[in-house]
Coordinates of C-alpha atoms in Angstrom, one line a residue:
D2 CA -31.7 -11.5 -17.7
P3 CA -33.1 -10.0 -14.5
Y4 CA -32.3 -13.1 -12.6
A5 CA -28.6 -13.4 -13.7
Y6 CA -25.7 -12.3 -11.5
D7 CA -22.7 -10.3 -12.6
L8 CA -19.4 -12.2 -12.1
P9 CA -17.0 -10.6 -9.6
E10 CA -14.3 -10.3 -12.2
D11 CA -16.6 -8.4 -14.5
V12 CA -17.7 -6.1 -11.8
S13 CA -14.1 -5.3 -10.7
E14 CA -13.1 -4.5 -14.2
G15 CA -16.0 -2.1 -14.8
F16 CA -16.0 -0.5 -11.4
G17 CA -12.2 -0.5 -11.0
A18 CA -11.6 1.4 -14.2
S19 CA -13.3 4.4 -12.6
L20 CA -12.5 4.0 -8.9
T21 CA -8.8 3.1 -8.9
S22 CA -7.9 6.2 -10.9
V23 CA -8.8 8.5 -8.0
L24 CA -5.6 7.4 -6.5
E25 CA -3.7 10.0 -8.6
L26 CA -4.3 13.7 -9.0
A27 CA -4.7 14.1 -12.7
G28 CA -5.1 17.0 -15.1
A29 CA -6.6 15.1 -18.1
R30 CA -8.1 11.7 -18.9
P31 CA -5.8 9.0 -20.0
H32 CA -6.1 8.2 -23.6
N33 CA -5.1 5.6 -26.2
D34 CA -7.0 2.8 -24.3
S35 CA -10.8 3.0 -24.9
S36 CA -11.3 -0.3 -22.9
L37 CA -10.5 1.5 -19.6
G38 CA -13.7 3.4 -19.7
R39 CA -14.1 6.9 -18.2
R40 CA -12.0 7.6 -15.2
I41 CA -12.7 9.8 -12.3
V42 CA -10.3 12.7 -12.8
L43 CA -9.0 15.1 -10.1
S44 CA -7.4 18.4 -10.9
S45 CA -4.5 19.7 -8.8
E46 CA -6.9 22.0 -7.0
G47 CA -9.7 19.4 -6.5
S48 CA -10.6 16.8 -4.0
L49 CA -12.9 13.8 -3.7
H50 CA -15.8 13.0 -1.4
V51 CA -16.8 9.3 -1.1
Y52 CA -20.2 8.4 0.4
L53 CA -20.7 4.8 1.6
L54 CA -24.3 3.8 1.9
L55 CA -24.7 0.4 3.7
D56 CA -27.9 -1.5 3.9
A57 CA -28.8 -2.7 7.4
S58 CA -32.4 -3.8 6.7
G59 CA -33.8 -6.9 8.2
S60 CA -33.3 -9.1 5.1
V61 CA -29.5 -8.4 5.1
R62 CA -28.7 -10.4 8.2
S63 CA -25.9 -9.6 10.5
E64 CA -23.2 -11.7 8.8
N65 CA -23.8 -9.9 5.4
F66 CA -23.9 -6.5 7.1
R67 CA -20.5 -7.4 8.5
L68 CA -19.3 -8.1 5.0
F69 CA -20.7 -4.7 3.8
Q70 CA -18.7 -3.1 6.6
E71 CA -15.5 -4.9 5.5
C72 CA -16.1 -3.7 1.9
G73 CA -16.5 -0.2 3.1
A74 CA -13.4 -0.4 5.2
A75 CA -11.4 -1.7 2.2
I76 CA -12.5 1.3 0.2
V77 CA -11.6 3.7 2.9
D78 CA -8.3 2.0 3.7
R79 CA -7.2 1.8 0.1
L80 CA -8.2 5.2 -1.1
S81 CA -6.7 7.0 1.9
S82 CA -3.4 5.3 1.5
F83 CA -2.6 7.4 -1.6
E84 CA -1.8 11.0 -2.1
V85 CA -5.3 12.2 -2.9
A86 CA -7.4 14.5 -0.7
V87 CA -10.4 12.3 0.2
S88 CA -13.2 12.9 2.7
F89 CA -15.6 10.1 3.5
A90 CA -19.2 9.9 4.6
V91 CA -20.7 6.6 6.1
I92 CA -24.4 6.1 6.3
S93 CA -26.2 3.0 7.3
F94 CA -29.9 2.6 6.5
A95 CA -32.9 0.4 7.3
S96 CA -36.3 2.1 7.7
R97 CA -34.4 5.2 8.4
A98 CA -30.9 6.5 7.8
L99 CA -28.1 6.9 10.4
V100 CA -25.2 9.1 9.7
I101 CA -22.0 7.5 11.0
V102 CA -19.6 10.0 9.5
S103 CA -20.6 13.2 7.7
T104 CA -18.4 15.2 5.3
A105 CA -19.4 18.2 7.4
E106 CA -17.1 16.9 10.1
D107 CA -13.3 17.5 10.0
E108 CA -12.9 13.9 11.0
S109 CA -14.3 12.8 7.6
A110 CA -10.8 13.4 6.2
D111 CA -9.2 11.3 9.0
A112 CA -9.2 7.8 7.6
D113 CA -8.3 6.2 11.0
E114 CA -11.3 7.9 12.6
V115 CA -13.6 6.9 9.7
L116 CA -12.4 3.3 9.9
H117 CA -12.9 3.3 13.7
R118 CA -16.5 4.5 13.4
L119 CA -17.3 2.2 10.4
E120 CA -15.9 -0.9 12.2
N121 CA -17.7 -0.1 15.4
M122 CA -21.2 0.4 13.9
T123 CA -23.5 -2.5 14.5
F124 CA -26.4 -4.2 12.7
T125 CA -28.5 -3.7 15.8
D126 CA -28.3 0.1 15.7
H127 CA -31.5 0.2 13.7
G128 CA -33.5 -1.9 16.2
N129 CA -36.8 -3.3 14.8
A130 CA -36.9 -0.8 11.9
T131 CA -36.2 -3.4 9.2
G132 CA -37.3 -1.7 5.9
T133 CA -35.0 -0.6 3.0
N134 CA -35.0 3.2 2.8
V135 CA -32.5 4.1 0.1
R136 CA -34.2 7.4 -0.4
G137 CA -33.5 8.4 3.2
A138 CA -29.8 7.5 2.8
L139 CA -29.5 9.6 -0.4
M140 CA -31.3 12.5 1.3
E141 CA -28.5 12.6 3.9
V142 CA -26.0 12.9 1.0
Y143 CA -28.1 15.7 -0.4
H144 CA -28.1 17.5 2.9
M145 CA -24.3 17.2 3.2
L146 CA -24.0 18.7 -0.3
L147 CA -26.2 21.7 0.7
F148 CA -24.0 22.2 3.8
Q149 CA -20.8 22.1 1.7
K150 CA -22.1 24.8 -0.6
A151 CA -23.3 27.0 2.3
R152 CA -20.0 26.7 4.1
A153 CA -18.0 27.6 1.0
E154 CA -20.0 30.8 0.7
R155 CA -19.6 31.7 4.4
M156 CA -15.9 31.2 4.1
G157 CA -15.7 33.5 1.1
H158 CA -15.0 30.8 -1.5
P159 CA -18.3 30.4 -3.2
D160 CA -17.0 28.4 -6.1
S161 CA -14.7 26.0 -4.2
W162 CA -17.3 23.3 -4.1
R163 CA -17.1 23.1 -7.9
H164 CA -13.7 21.4 -7.7
V165 CA -15.0 18.6 -5.5
R166 CA -15.9 15.3 -7.2
H167 CA -18.4 13.0 -5.6
V168 CA -18.7 9.2 -5.6
V169 CA -21.7 7.5 -4.0
I170 CA -21.4 3.7 -3.4
L171 CA -24.6 2.0 -2.5
L172 CA -24.4 -1.5 -1.0
T173 CA -27.9 -3.1 -0.7
D174 CA -29.7 -6.4 -1.0
G175 CA -33.2 -5.7 -2.0
R176 CA -36.0 -3.4 -3.3
F177 CA -36.5 0.1 -2.1
N178 CA -39.6 -0.6 0.0
V179 CA -39.7 2.3 2.5
G180 CA -39.6 6.1 2.0
G181 CA -40.5 6.2 -1.6
H182 CA -38.4 5.8 -4.8
P183 CA -35.0 7.4 -4.5
R184 CA -34.8 8.7 -8.1
D185 CA -36.2 12.1 -7.2
V186 CA -33.4 12.6 -4.6
V187 CA -30.8 11.6 -7.3
A188 CA -32.3 14.4 -9.3
K189 CA -31.9 16.8 -6.4
I190 CA -28.2 15.8 -6.0
E191 CA -27.6 16.3 -9.7
D192 CA -29.3 19.7 -9.5
V193 CA -27.3 21.0 -6.5
L194 CA -24.0 19.9 -8.2
E195 CA -25.1 21.3 -11.5
I196 CA -24.5 18.0 -13.3
K197 CA -24.7 18.8 -17.0
P198 CA -22.8 17.3 -19.9
D199 CA -19.7 19.4 -19.1
R200 CA -19.8 18.4 -15.4
E201 CA -21.0 14.8 -15.5
D202 CA -17.6 13.6 -14.3
Y203 CA -18.2 15.4 -10.9
L204 CA -20.7 12.7 -9.8
D205 CA -20.7 8.9 -9.9
I206 CA -23.3 6.8 -8.2
Y207 CA -22.6 3.1 -8.1
A208 CA -25.4 0.7 -7.0
F209 CA -24.5 -2.8 -5.9
G210 CA -27.4 -5.2 -5.4
V211 CA -26.4 -8.3 -3.4
G212 CA -27.8 -11.7 -2.9
A213 CA -31.5 -12.0 -2.7
L214 CA -33.6 -12.8 -5.8
E215 CA -35.8 -9.8 -5.2
V216 CA -33.0 -7.4 -6.2
D217 CA -34.4 -5.4 -9.0
V218 CA -31.7 -4.4 -11.5
A219 CA -34.0 -1.8 -13.1
E220 CA -34.4 -0.1 -9.7
L221 CA -30.6 -0.2 -9.2
A222 CA -30.1 1.3 -12.6
A223 CA -32.6 4.1 -11.9
V224 CA -30.4 5.2 -9.0
A225 CA -27.0 4.7 -10.6
S226 CA -25.3 7.1 -12.9
H227 CA -25.7 6.6 -16.7
R228 CA -22.8 6.9 -19.1
R229 CA -22.4 5.6 -22.6
D230 CA -20.6 2.3 -22.7
E231 CA -20.4 2.1 -18.9
T232 CA -22.1 0.2 -16.1
H233 CA -22.8 1.7 -12.7
A234 CA -25.4 -0.8 -11.5
F235 CA -24.3 -4.4 -10.6
K236 CA -26.0 -7.5 -9.1
L237 CA -23.9 -10.0 -7.3
A238 CA -24.7 -13.4 -5.9
D239 CA -23.7 -12.7 -2.3
A240 CA -21.8 -10.3 -0.1
A241 CA -18.6 -12.5 -0.4
A242 CA -18.7 -11.9 -4.2
L243 CA -19.1 -8.2 -3.6
R244 CA -16.0 -8.2 -1.4
Q245 CA -14.1 -10.1 -4.1
A246 CA -15.1 -7.7 -6.7
L247 CA -14.2 -4.6 -4.7
E248 CA -10.9 -5.9 -3.6
A249 CA -9.9 -6.6 -7.2
A250 CA -11.2 -3.2 -8.3
L251 CA -9.0 -1.5 -5.7
V252 CA -5.8 -2.9 -7.1
A253 CA -3.9 0.2 -8.0
T254 CA -2.5 0.5 -11.5
T255 CA -2.5 4.3 -12.2
L256 CA -0.2 5.5 -9.4
G257 CA 2.4 7.6 -11.3
D258 CA 5.6 7.8 -9.2
L259 CA 4.1 6.8 -5.8
C260 CA 6.8 4.9 -3.8
G261 CA 6.2 1.7 -1.9
V262 CA 3.2 0.2 -3.7
I263 CA 2.9 -3.5 -4.5
V264 CA 0.6 -4.3 -7.4
P265 CA -1.2 -6.7 -7.0
A266 CA -1.2 -6.5 -3.3
G267 CA -0.1 -10.1 -2.8
A268 CA 2.7 -10.1 -5.5
S269 CA 5.7 -12.1 -4.3
R270 CA 8.3 -9.9 -5.9
P271 CA 8.0 -6.2 -4.9
P272 CA 8.4 -3.9 -7.9
W273 CA 11.5 -2.2 -6.3
H274 CA 13.3 -5.5 -5.9
V275 CA 16.5 -5.7 -7.9
I276 CA 18.8 -8.7 -8.5
L277 CA 22.5 -7.7 -9.0
R278 CA 24.4 -10.1 -11.3
A279 CA 28.1 -10.3 -12.0
G280 CA 28.0 -11.9 -15.4
R281 CA 25.4 -14.6 -14.9
E282 CA 26.0 -15.1 -11.2
Q283 CA 23.4 -13.7 -8.8
R284 CA 25.6 -11.9 -6.3
C285 CA 23.2 -9.8 -4.2
A286 CA 19.9 -8.1 -4.1
G287 CA 19.0 -4.4 -4.0
S288 CA 16.1 -1.9 -4.0
L289 CA 15.2 0.8 -6.4
V290 CA 15.1 4.0 -4.4
G291 CA 14.6 6.6 -7.2
G292 CA 15.8 7.6 -10.6
R293 CA 18.9 5.6 -11.5
W294 CA 19.8 4.6 -7.9
V295 CA 19.7 1.1 -6.3
L296 CA 20.4 0.7 -2.6
T297 CA 22.3 -2.4 -1.7
A298 CA 25.1 -3.8 0.6
A299 CA 28.7 -2.6 0.2
H300 CA 30.2 -6.1 0.7
C301 CA 28.5 -7.3 -2.5
F302 CA 31.3 -5.7 -4.6
L303 CA 34.3 -7.1 -2.7
G304 CA 36.5 -9.1 -5.0
G305 CA 34.0 -8.7 -7.9
P306 CA 34.5 -7.4 -11.4
A307 CA 34.3 -3.8 -12.5
P308 CA 30.8 -2.1 -12.7
H309 CA 30.5 -2.6 -16.5
A310 CA 30.5 -6.4 -16.0
W311 CA 27.4 -6.2 -13.8
T312 CA 23.7 -5.9 -14.6
A313 CA 20.6 -5.1 -12.5
D314 CA 17.8 -7.5 -13.1
L315 CA 14.5 -5.6 -12.6
G316 CA 12.2 -8.5 -13.5
E317 CA 10.1 -9.2 -16.5
G318 CA 13.4 -9.7 -18.5
E319 CA 14.5 -6.1 -18.0
L320 CA 18.3 -5.9 -17.5
V321 CA 20.1 -2.6 -17.0
P322 CA 23.9 -2.3 -16.9
L323 CA 25.6 -0.7 -13.9
Q324 CA 27.5 2.6 -14.4
R325 CA 29.2 2.9 -11.0
W326 CA 28.8 2.2 -7.3
V327 CA 29.3 4.3 -4.2
L328 CA 30.3 2.4 -1.1
H329 CA 29.9 4.0 2.4
E330 CA 33.2 5.6 3.1
N331 CA 33.3 4.0 6.6
F332 CA 32.8 0.5 5.4
D333 CA 35.9 -1.6 5.9
V334 CA 35.4 -5.4 6.1
R335 CA 39.0 -5.9 7.4
A336 CA 38.7 -3.2 10.1
G337 CA 38.4 -5.7 13.0
V338 CA 41.1 -8.2 12.0
S339 CA 43.6 -6.9 14.5
R340 CA 41.0 -7.5 17.2
G341 CA 40.2 -11.0 16.1
I342 CA 37.1 -10.0 14.1
P343 CA 37.6 -11.7 10.7
E344 CA 34.9 -9.7 8.9
F345 CA 33.3 -6.5 10.1
Y346 CA 30.1 -5.3 8.4
D347 CA 29.4 -1.9 10.0
Y348 CA 28.3 0.7 7.4
D349 CA 27.6 -2.2 5.0
V350 CA 25.6 0.0 2.5
A351 CA 26.2 1.1 -1.1
L352 CA 24.4 2.9 -3.9
V353 CA 24.5 1.7 -7.4
E354 CA 23.9 4.1 -10.3
L355 CA 22.4 2.4 -13.3
E356 CA 23.2 3.4 -16.9
R357 CA 19.6 4.8 -17.4
E358 CA 16.7 5.9 -15.3
V359 CA 14.1 3.2 -14.6
G360 CA 10.7 2.9 -12.8
T361 CA 7.8 5.4 -12.9
R362 CA 9.6 8.7 -12.2
G363 CA 8.5 11.2 -14.8
T364 CA 5.3 9.3 -15.6
P365 CA 2.6 11.8 -16.3
R366 CA -0.1 11.8 -13.6
G367 CA -3.1 9.8 -14.6
T368 CA -1.1 7.7 -17.1
L369 CA -1.7 4.0 -16.8
T370 CA 1.5 2.3 -15.4
P371 CA 1.5 -1.5 -15.8
P372 CA 1.6 -3.5 -12.5
S373 CA 4.9 -5.2 -13.6
R374 CA 6.8 -1.9 -14.1
P375 CA 9.6 -1.3 -11.7
R376 CA 8.7 1.1 -8.9
R377 CA 10.8 2.6 -6.1
V378 CA 10.4 1.8 -2.5
C379 CA 9.8 4.5 0.1
I380 CA 12.8 5.1 2.4
P381 CA 12.5 6.7 5.8
C382 CA 13.3 10.3 6.7
T383 CA 11.8 11.5 3.5
E384 CA 8.6 13.5 2.7
D385 CA 7.5 10.5 0.6
A386 CA 7.5 8.4 3.8
N387 CA 5.5 11.1 5.7
R388 CA 2.9 11.0 3.0
A389 CA 2.9 7.2 2.8
M390 CA 2.2 7.1 6.6
R391 CA -0.4 9.9 6.3
K392 CA 1.6 12.1 8.5
P393 CA 1.9 15.9 8.2
P394 CA 4.7 17.5 6.2
G395 CA 7.8 18.2 8.3
M396 CA 7.6 15.1 10.5
T397 CA 11.2 14.6 11.6
C398 CA 13.4 11.6 11.0
E399 CA 13.4 10.9 14.8
E400 CA 9.6 10.9 14.8
Q401 CA 9.4 8.6 11.9
E402 CA 11.8 6.2 13.6
A403 CA 9.6 6.2 16.7
E404 CA 6.5 5.6 14.5
L405 CA 8.0 2.8 12.5
L406 CA 10.3 1.1 15.0
G407 CA 8.9 2.1 18.3
R408 CA 8.0 -1.3 19.6
P409 CA 10.0 -4.3 21.0
R410 CA 9.0 -6.5 18.0
V411 CA 8.2 -5.0 14.6
P412 CA 6.9 -7.2 11.8
A413 CA 8.9 -6.8 8.6
E414 CA 9.8 -8.6 5.4
F415 CA 12.6 -9.3 3.1
V416 CA 12.7 -10.9 -0.4
S417 CA 14.1 -14.4 -0.9
L418 CA 16.1 -15.8 -3.8
D419 CA 13.0 -17.4 -5.3
P420 CA 11.8 -14.5 -5.0
Q421 CA 9.2 -14.6 -2.2
R422 CA 8.4 -12.2 0.6
M423 CA 9.6 -13.7 3.9
G424 CA 8.5 -12.6 7.3
V425 CA 10.7 -11.6 10.3
Q426 CA 10.4 -9.5 13.4
I427 CA 12.8 -6.7 14.1
K428 CA 13.9 -6.8 17.7
R429 CA 14.0 -3.4 19.5
Q430 CA 14.2 -2.0 23.0
E431 CA 14.2 -4.8 25.6
A432 CA 14.2 -7.5 22.8
W433 CA 17.3 -6.2 21.2
A434 CA 20.0 -7.6 23.6
A435 CA 18.8 -11.2 23.4
C436 CA 18.6 -11.0 19.6
A437 CA 22.0 -9.4 19.1
S438 CA 23.7 -11.8 21.5
G439 CA 23.2 -14.5 18.8
A440 CA 26.1 -12.9 16.8
T441 CA 28.6 -14.3 19.3
Q442 CA 27.0 -17.7 20.1
P443 CA 29.2 -20.8 19.9
G444 CA 29.9 -22.0 16.4
T445 CA 30.1 -18.6 14.8
P446 CA 33.3 -16.8 13.7
Y447 CA 32.7 -14.3 16.4
A448 CA 32.2 -16.7 19.4
E449 CA 35.3 -15.3 21.2
A450 CA 34.6 -11.7 20.4
A451 CA 32.9 -9.0 22.5
L452 CA 29.4 -8.3 21.2
G453 CA 30.1 -4.6 20.8
E454 CA 33.0 -5.4 18.6
V455 CA 30.7 -7.2 16.1
V456 CA 27.3 -5.6 16.4
T457 CA 27.0 -1.8 16.5
D458 CA 24.0 0.4 16.9
R459 CA 23.7 0.7 13.1
F460 CA 22.3 -2.8 12.9
L461 CA 18.8 -4.0 13.2
C462 CA 18.4 -7.6 14.4
S463 CA 16.0 -10.3 13.4
G464 CA 15.7 -14.0 14.2
Q465 CA 13.5 -16.8 15.7
E466 CA 12.9 -16.4 19.4
S467 CA 12.2 -19.3 21.7
G468 CA 8.4 -19.7 21.7
G469 CA 8.0 -16.8 19.3
P470 CA 6.3 -16.9 15.8
P471 CA 8.2 -18.5 12.9
E472 CA 10.8 -16.3 11.3
A473 CA 12.8 -16.7 8.1
A474 CA 16.6 -16.6 8.0
T475 CA 18.4 -14.9 5.1
C476 CA 20.5 -16.8 2.6
K477 CA 23.7 -15.9 0.8
G478 CA 22.7 -13.9 -2.3
E479 CA 19.9 -12.1 -0.4
S480 CA 22.3 -9.6 1.1
G481 CA 21.7 -6.0 -0.1
G482 CA 17.9 -6.6 -0.3
S483 CA 15.4 -4.4 1.4
L484 CA 14.0 -5.0 4.9
F485 CA 10.7 -3.3 4.7
L486 CA 7.5 -2.6 6.7
E487 CA 3.9 -2.1 5.6
R488 CA 1.8 0.9 6.6
R489 CA -1.7 1.1 5.1
H490 CA -0.8 -0.7 1.8
R491 CA 2.4 1.3 1.4
F492 CA 5.9 -0.1 2.1
I493 CA 8.8 1.6 3.7
Q494 CA 12.4 0.2 3.7
V495 CA 14.0 0.5 7.1
G496 CA 17.1 -1.6 6.6
V497 CA 19.5 -3.3 4.1
V498 CA 20.1 -7.0 4.6
S499 CA 23.8 -7.4 5.6
W500 CA 24.8 -10.7 7.2
G501 CA 23.6 -13.6 9.2
T502 CA 24.8 -16.5 11.4
F503 CA 23.1 -19.3 9.3
D504 CA 22.6 -19.8 5.6
P505 CA 19.5 -22.0 5.1
C506 CA 20.1 -22.2 1.4
R507 CA 23.6 -23.5 1.6
G508 CA 22.8 -27.0 0.2
G509 CA 20.9 -25.4 -2.8
R510 CA 18.2 -28.2 -2.6
R511 CA 14.9 -27.6 -4.3
T512 CA 11.5 -29.2 -4.4
V513 CA 10.3 -31.1 -7.5
G514 CA 8.5 -27.8 -8.4
G515 CA 11.8 -25.9 -8.2
V516 CA 11.1 -24.1 -4.9
L517 CA 14.3 -23.5 -2.9
L518 CA 14.3 -25.5 0.4
R519 CA 15.2 -23.5 3.6
P520 CA 15.8 -26.2 6.2
P521 CA 16.0 -25.2 9.9
A522 CA 19.2 -24.5 11.7
P523 CA 21.0 -27.3 13.5
P524 CA 19.9 -28.0 17.1
G525 CA 21.3 -25.5 19.5
H526 CA 21.9 -22.7 17.0
R527 CA 19.8 -19.6 17.0
P528 CA 19.8 -18.0 13.5
R529 CA 20.3 -14.3 13.6
D530 CA 20.3 -11.7 10.8
F531 CA 21.7 -8.2 10.9
H532 CA 20.5 -5.4 8.7
I533 CA 22.0 -1.8 8.4
S534 CA 19.4 0.6 9.7
L535 CA 18.6 3.4 7.2
F536 CA 18.0 5.7 10.2
R537 CA 21.7 5.3 11.1
V538 CA 23.2 6.2 7.7
Q539 CA 21.2 9.4 7.0
P540 CA 24.1 11.8 6.4
W541 CA 25.5 9.5 3.7
L542 CA 22.0 8.9 2.1
R543 CA 21.3 12.6 2.0
R544 CA 24.7 13.4 0.5
H545 CA 24.1 11.1 -2.5
L546 CA 20.3 11.2 -2.9
G547 CA 19.6 14.8 -2.0
G548 CA 19.0 15.6 -5.6
V549 CA 16.6 12.7 -6.1
L550 CA 14.5 12.6 -2.9
A551 CA 13.1 15.3 -0.6
F552 CA 14.4 14.5 2.9
A553 CA 12.6 15.3 6.1
P554 CA 14.3 17.2 9.0
L555 CA 16.5 15.1 11.2

């Protein structure tokens, strides 16, 4: 039916099967699941060029053009957050084409610069030239390909272009009414890339027609790539439906052993989150950091049974027995008793070794990994964290700390008992003292103690500020869990939840729907939570995880 629209969920399924797989370098196609369709496959020596063609013709209207920009930004943002060599081109077109970013520029591989240019282009850049010249936009892609081949020859690597795979994503709203039919340019592109049956995977052209009734599906199909049992041309009701489809398609499910990925993006329980149980009792939380190892708080094991009586709940009914635990050698909860400190939580970190390896480590690249599968979190001062932040290899631990925690207030999250992701702000620099002082406020066990006797420089501090944004307080049972930050869809744990001045879950009251109630603190009390900074226990982490993780220089 030429007048029917594709449903966003159908578009995301068909488009996503190809696009999301570029997030992993792969040597062969995944098999055993014909429903996934052909996947874009990258060899270890290859890279990917993505060309975004955005319609800015008069019939689009500025609000829809803005949605096109947002769709393009989502593609750049998501693809660049993973460990794949990607360069981007951005072309807007009306009666003529404007190159915003070219793959001929070094900046095409800098996602931040690409996003900056994409987000700052305007609908009015084309003035009164209101036609729809798709052919002109594709000609710019063709010229970029010619330049790439010529540059490869000049640099003495005449065949290097053969390892680059190309994805063209066309977002338009109407017929191609200026510049002639674009099919001949598609033929030129296929010719320059030598697209034959044995190289058809090196070019994918996706055409999205949006909104207006005059969208001609046959014309879209004439531009798009053709594969057996696949669809590369889509027609959606409006730009909002397009955005919905693309966001769903960009959900990452073939990520191998990448750390710090939450799938789907809004999932309440991160895949690294572990619940530690002594028998049936939930004693603490923890985070999967690699192989068999779970990072948690040392105080969780005080007065508890031996390791064999514990299990790690990884979600989805997966329970793994504990083999042993390693507490930080400097942790001594009774160390301050002689000074009037009833419990002292400095160095409150431990590593738990499970009886078997869990997560995605060892998963072949390109293999489909279910979203629910346990996945490790990124921890700082590792090369994993450098890659997650898109920083060069060798970035030091000190530089990572400045990058992640170099502001007075740093948004972060922890995981509640429910489990839900809860928002806090880590207080640093000039905000630190006021936050930390809450440890010795009246009504706490430390009210008569000197602050330095209770809170050392190994603690990160969070808690509601007067006039500040709402912040959650941690509950008993949430200790040992991860305090983590988001950077470009990747998550890095910076702290281990240790202790707090107020337990909002103390009454254990729940709503009719079973949600745990977290009432506010009593008047006059300022809830404060303290977390062991992973930047301050690096020697211990390196000693025990050096064979599992690649650590960055201090």
